[in-house]
Amino acid sequence: MEIVILGGILAVVLLIAIVGYFLLQQRRSGTIKAVIAPRQSATRTSDEAEDGSGTDRGAT
Amino acid sequence: MSRVIRAAELIGRPVITLDTATGIGEVRDVLFDPLRSRVVGFTLRGRGLLASPLLGILPIEWVQSIGRDAVMVASDTSLVRDRDGMQAVVGQQEEVVGKEVVNEGGASLGTVSDLVLEVDGPSARVVGYEINRPDRRQLIVPVSGRVPVSGNALVLPSDAEHGAATGLTAFRESLERRGEVPRSEIRA
């Protein structure tokens, strides 16, 4: 009986170790990324917003 | 002497300082500008399974040499570690591996599996994209200009498949014939 319990505990520990190993590898894995400069995003610039809507930018 | 390599070969390559010969980490991500077709930097991770998964960003301007077995930097101050500094160095990032590739005519060419770089000393430029075709073939298509990239896809010129090759050696020879890279060592 004790052997069965010990075997079960060992199996759980092994499973946790294997899952943990793969999670750590996943966390560290690298890839290739394209860098998109902020000005190339879809967000309108303040100049474009001023031309389109006449938004009051505040007196200076 | 320039070399033509796959970008994935740089992942995991150790980064070593010239001043103290210290390994400060290893390459985790390869960052490139798709509009200028140039590598702009690397993110670094610690060495070892339990080490930090992200140490900082190494801008390409601070790289002394991208060697066959290691990336050389002047010192560990070349690494940008703080969050604001990292944001200043790079903007939004889009992972390209697995991204769909379409040409200007609207035809799908496949999905990106890797980039092909010409490495010369401290700089690396993107000369091709390796694509997984729907028929499971892999093709390397040459790139020489802007490649728009979004969260959905990237767009290549309509004649992108002209000059394409299967395999790095054949691609390198194709580039040499067109005079885009000097006749040099082939690394397949």
Short mmCIF file of C-alpha atoms in Angstrom, two decimals:
data_model
loop_
_atom_site.label_atom_id
_atom_site.label_comp_id
_atom_site.label_asym_id
_atom_site.label_seq_id
_atom_site.Cartn_x
_atom_site.Cartn_y
_atom_site.Cartn_z
CA MET A 1 0.00 0.00 0.00
CA GLU A 2 2.78 2.37 0.96
CA ILE A 3 4.55 1.60 -2.31
CA VAL A 4 1.47 2.61 -4.27
CA ILE A 5 1.20 5.90 -2.41
CA LEU A 6 4.91 6.57 -2.85
CA GLY A 7 4.66 5.76 -6.55
CA GLY A 8 1.73 8.13 -6.91
CA ILE A 9 3.58 10.96 -5.19
CA LEU A 10 6.62 10.33 -7.35
CA ALA A 11 4.46 10.42 -10.50
CA VAL A 12 2.90 13.75 -9.46
CA VAL A 13 6.32 15.27 -8.70
CA LEU A 14 7.64 14.05 -12.05
CA LEU A 15 4.62 15.49 -13.84
CA ILE A 16 5.06 18.86 -12.13
CA ALA A 17 8.76 18.85 -13.02
CA ILE A 18 8.05 18.11 -16.69
CA VAL A 19 5.31 20.74 -16.94
CA GLY A 20 7.49 23.26 -15.12
CA TYR A 21 10.38 22.59 -17.47
CA PHE A 22 8.25 23.22 -20.55
CA LEU A 23 6.71 26.36 -19.02
CA LEU A 24 10.19 27.75 -18.27
CA GLN A 25 11.34 26.96 -21.79
CA GLN A 26 8.25 28.65 -23.22
CA ARG A 27 8.88 31.75 -21.09
CA ARG A 28 12.44 32.02 -22.38
CA SER A 29 11.78 31.15 -26.01
CA GLY A 30 12.77 33.72 -28.58
CA THR A 31 11.31 34.75 -31.91
CA ILE A 32 11.66 37.26 -34.71
CA LYS A 33 9.79 40.53 -34.35
CA ALA A 34 9.12 43.46 -36.67
CA VAL A 35 9.45 46.82 -34.98
CA ILE A 36 6.68 49.21 -35.98
CA ALA A 37 7.69 52.80 -35.23
CA PRO A 38 5.03 54.70 -33.25
CA ARG A 39 4.47 57.34 -35.97
CA GLN A 40 3.45 54.61 -38.41
CA SER A 41 0.49 53.53 -36.27
CA ALA A 42 -3.15 54.33 -37.15
CA THR A 43 -3.35 56.98 -34.41
CA ARG A 44 -3.89 60.48 -35.80
CA THR A 45 -1.21 63.00 -35.04
CA SER A 46 -2.12 66.22 -33.26
CA ASP A 47 -1.64 68.16 -36.54
CA GLU A 48 -4.06 65.89 -38.38
CA ALA A 49 -6.60 66.24 -35.57
CA GLU A 50 -6.32 70.04 -35.65
CA ASP A 51 -6.85 70.18 -39.43
CA GLY A 52 -9.84 67.85 -39.32
CA SER A 53 -11.80 69.05 -36.35
CA GLY A 54 -10.47 72.46 -35.39
CA THR A 55 -9.95 71.17 -31.89
CA ASP A 56 -8.98 73.88 -29.47
CA ARG A 57 -5.45 73.11 -28.40
CA GLY A 58 -5.48 75.73 -25.71
CA ALA A 59 -4.07 79.21 -25.69
CA THR A 60 -0.43 79.65 -24.90
CA MET B 1 33.35 39.14 -45.13
CA SER B 2 29.56 38.94 -45.27
CA ARG B 3 27.57 35.83 -44.42
CA VAL B 4 24.02 34.85 -45.30
CA ILE B 5 22.26 33.15 -42.41
CA ARG B 6 18.79 32.50 -41.06
CA ALA B 7 17.68 34.90 -38.31
CA ALA B 8 16.67 31.97 -36.10
CA GLU B 9 20.36 30.99 -35.90
CA LEU B 10 20.97 34.13 -33.85
CA ILE B 11 18.46 33.07 -31.17
CA GLY B 12 20.33 31.61 -28.22
CA ARG B 13 23.69 33.00 -29.36
CA PRO B 14 25.75 34.26 -26.38
CA VAL B 15 26.48 37.98 -26.03
CA ILE B 16 30.01 38.67 -24.79
CA THR B 17 31.69 41.92 -23.77
CA LEU B 18 35.00 42.92 -25.30
CA ASP B 19 36.28 44.72 -22.18
CA THR B 20 35.97 41.85 -19.68
CA ALA B 21 35.14 38.86 -21.90
CA THR B 22 31.97 38.39 -19.83
CA GLY B 23 28.88 36.67 -21.13
CA ILE B 24 26.04 39.05 -20.26
CA GLY B 25 23.27 36.94 -21.70
CA GLU B 26 22.09 35.37 -24.88
CA VAL B 27 19.96 36.54 -27.76
CA ARG B 28 16.26 35.96 -27.20
CA ASP B 29 14.41 37.91 -29.94
CA VAL B 30 15.70 39.34 -33.20
CA LEU B 31 14.16 42.78 -33.83
CA PHE B 32 14.08 44.22 -37.33
CA ASP B 33 12.62 47.21 -39.18
CA PRO B 34 10.53 45.85 -42.06
CA LEU B 35 10.49 49.20 -43.86
CA ARG B 36 14.27 49.52 -43.97
CA SER B 37 14.89 45.73 -44.03
CA ARG B 38 17.47 46.03 -41.28
CA VAL B 39 18.00 44.37 -37.92
CA VAL B 40 17.62 47.09 -35.28
CA GLY B 41 18.49 45.15 -32.15
CA PHE B 42 18.03 42.11 -29.97
CA THR B 43 16.32 41.32 -26.70
CA LEU B 44 18.50 39.33 -24.33
CA ARG B 45 17.69 36.64 -21.80
CA GLY B 46 19.82 35.19 -19.03
CA ARG B 47 21.84 32.05 -19.61
CA GLY B 48 20.39 28.94 -18.01
CA LEU B 49 16.88 27.61 -17.55
CA LEU B 50 16.23 29.45 -14.27
CA ALA B 51 17.82 32.73 -15.39
CA SER B 52 15.82 35.87 -16.18
CA PRO B 53 13.74 35.49 -19.36
CA LEU B 54 14.27 39.16 -20.31
CA LEU B 55 17.39 41.15 -19.37
CA GLY B 56 16.93 44.10 -21.69
CA ILE B 57 17.37 45.32 -25.24
CA LEU B 58 20.63 45.54 -27.17
CA PRO B 59 20.34 48.19 -29.92
CA ILE B 60 22.25 47.31 -33.09
CA GLU B 61 24.25 50.54 -32.74
CA TRP B 62 25.99 49.04 -29.69
CA VAL B 63 26.93 45.76 -31.36
CA GLN B 64 30.60 45.48 -32.27
CA SER B 65 30.29 42.29 -34.26
CA ILE B 66 27.75 39.57 -35.04
CA GLY B 67 30.07 36.62 -35.15
CA ARG B 68 29.66 33.01 -36.12
CA ASP B 69 29.34 31.86 -32.51
CA ALA B 70 28.75 34.98 -30.41
CA VAL B 71 27.55 38.56 -30.56
CA MET B 72 30.23 40.96 -29.32
CA VAL B 73 29.54 44.22 -27.49
CA ALA B 74 31.91 46.77 -25.98
CA SER B 75 30.68 46.40 -22.38
CA ASP B 76 27.58 45.48 -20.40
CA THR B 77 26.49 49.14 -20.47
CA SER B 78 25.45 48.48 -24.08
CA LEU B 79 22.33 46.81 -22.74
CA VAL B 80 19.21 48.94 -22.24
CA ARG B 81 17.61 47.55 -19.09
CA ASP B 82 15.06 50.08 -17.85
CA ARG B 83 11.51 49.99 -19.19
CA ASP B 84 11.44 53.61 -20.45
CA GLY B 85 14.69 53.11 -22.27
CA MET B 86 13.38 49.98 -23.91
CA GLN B 87 10.26 51.79 -25.10
CA ALA B 88 12.42 54.56 -26.55
CA VAL B 89 14.54 52.09 -28.47
CA VAL B 90 11.69 50.15 -30.00
CA GLY B 91 8.05 50.93 -30.58
CA GLN B 92 5.33 48.40 -31.16
CA GLN B 93 6.56 44.92 -31.97
CA GLU B 94 4.86 42.33 -34.17
CA GLU B 95 5.94 38.72 -34.20
CA VAL B 96 6.37 37.69 -37.83
CA VAL B 97 6.87 33.93 -37.55
CA GLY B 98 3.61 32.29 -38.55
CA LYS B 99 2.22 35.50 -40.06
CA GLU B 100 0.48 35.22 -43.42
CA VAL B 101 2.31 36.58 -46.45
CA VAL B 102 0.34 38.08 -49.32
CA ASN B 103 1.62 39.78 -52.45
CA GLU B 104 0.41 43.09 -53.84
CA GLY B 105 -1.90 41.22 -56.19
CA GLY B 106 -3.74 39.72 -53.23
CA ALA B 107 -2.40 36.17 -53.58
CA SER B 108 -1.41 34.34 -50.41
CA LEU B 109 2.14 33.01 -50.59
CA GLY B 110 2.13 31.11 -47.30
CA THR B 111 3.29 31.90 -43.78
CA VAL B 112 6.61 33.25 -42.55
CA SER B 113 8.90 30.65 -40.99
CA ASP B 114 12.15 32.63 -40.82
CA LEU B 115 14.10 35.61 -42.09
CA VAL B 116 17.30 35.46 -44.11
CA LEU B 117 19.94 37.99 -43.15
CA GLU B 118 23.16 39.20 -44.68
CA VAL B 119 25.49 39.74 -41.74
CA ASP B 120 28.53 41.93 -42.20
CA GLY B 121 30.44 42.85 -39.07
CA PRO B 122 28.16 44.72 -36.68
CA SER B 123 25.21 45.06 -39.05
CA ALA B 124 22.61 42.73 -40.48
CA ARG B 125 20.13 43.43 -43.23
CA VAL B 126 17.11 41.40 -44.24
CA VAL B 127 17.56 39.95 -47.72
CA GLY B 128 14.79 37.38 -47.77
CA TYR B 129 11.80 35.80 -46.09
CA GLU B 130 11.52 32.04 -45.71
CA ILE B 131 7.92 31.02 -46.29
CA ASN B 132 6.00 27.83 -45.59
CA ARG B 133 3.88 27.24 -48.66
CA PRO B 134 0.41 25.62 -48.48
CA ASP B 135 1.89 22.58 -50.28
CA ARG B 136 4.36 22.24 -47.35
CA ARG B 137 7.33 23.37 -49.45
CA GLN B 138 9.64 26.00 -48.03
CA LEU B 139 10.65 28.87 -50.23
CA ILE B 140 12.97 31.81 -49.62
CA VAL B 141 11.80 34.95 -51.44
CA PRO B 142 14.16 37.89 -51.88
CA VAL B 143 13.30 41.26 -50.39
CA SER B 144 15.02 44.53 -51.16
CA GLY B 145 12.68 47.29 -50.04
CA ARG B 146 9.75 48.14 -47.80
CA VAL B 147 7.68 45.27 -46.45
CA PRO B 148 4.53 46.53 -44.70
CA VAL B 149 3.70 44.46 -41.63
CA SER B 150 0.52 44.52 -39.58
CA GLY B 151 -1.05 42.34 -36.94
CA ASN B 152 -2.68 40.29 -39.70
CA ALA B 153 -0.20 39.89 -42.53
CA LEU B 154 2.78 41.20 -44.37
CA VAL B 155 2.78 42.32 -47.98
CA LEU B 156 5.45 41.48 -50.52
CA PRO B 157 5.78 42.83 -54.07
CA SER B 158 3.86 41.00 -56.79
CA ASP B 159 7.09 39.75 -58.31
CA ALA B 160 8.41 38.50 -54.96
CA GLU B 161 8.58 34.90 -56.13
CA HIS B 162 10.85 35.88 -59.00
CA GLY B 163 14.33 35.01 -57.77
CA ALA B 164 12.98 32.78 -54.97
CA ALA B 165 14.91 29.65 -54.05
CA THR B 166 14.55 26.54 -51.93
CA GLY B 167 17.40 26.31 -49.48
CA LEU B 168 19.89 28.83 -48.22
CA THR B 169 22.73 27.84 -50.56
CA ALA B 170 20.60 28.26 -53.68
CA PHE B 171 19.28 31.56 -52.34
CA ARG B 172 22.78 32.85 -51.67
CA GLU B 173 23.85 31.90 -55.19
CA SER B 174 20.81 33.69 -56.57
CA LEU B 175 21.75 36.84 -54.64
CA GLU B 176 25.34 36.62 -55.88
CA ARG B 177 24.18 36.30 -59.49
CA ARG B 178 22.11 39.46 -59.09
CA GLY B 179 25.01 41.23 -57.41
CA GLU B 180 23.08 41.84 -54.19
CA VAL B 181 25.74 40.21 -52.04
CA PRO B 182 29.46 39.85 -52.72
CA ARG B 183 30.77 36.43 -53.68
CA SER B 184 31.80 35.05 -50.34
CA GLU B 185 31.51 32.20 -47.88
CA ILE B 186 28.27 30.22 -48.04
CA ARG B 187 26.72 29.16 -44.73
CA ALA B 188 23.84 26.77 -45.19
#
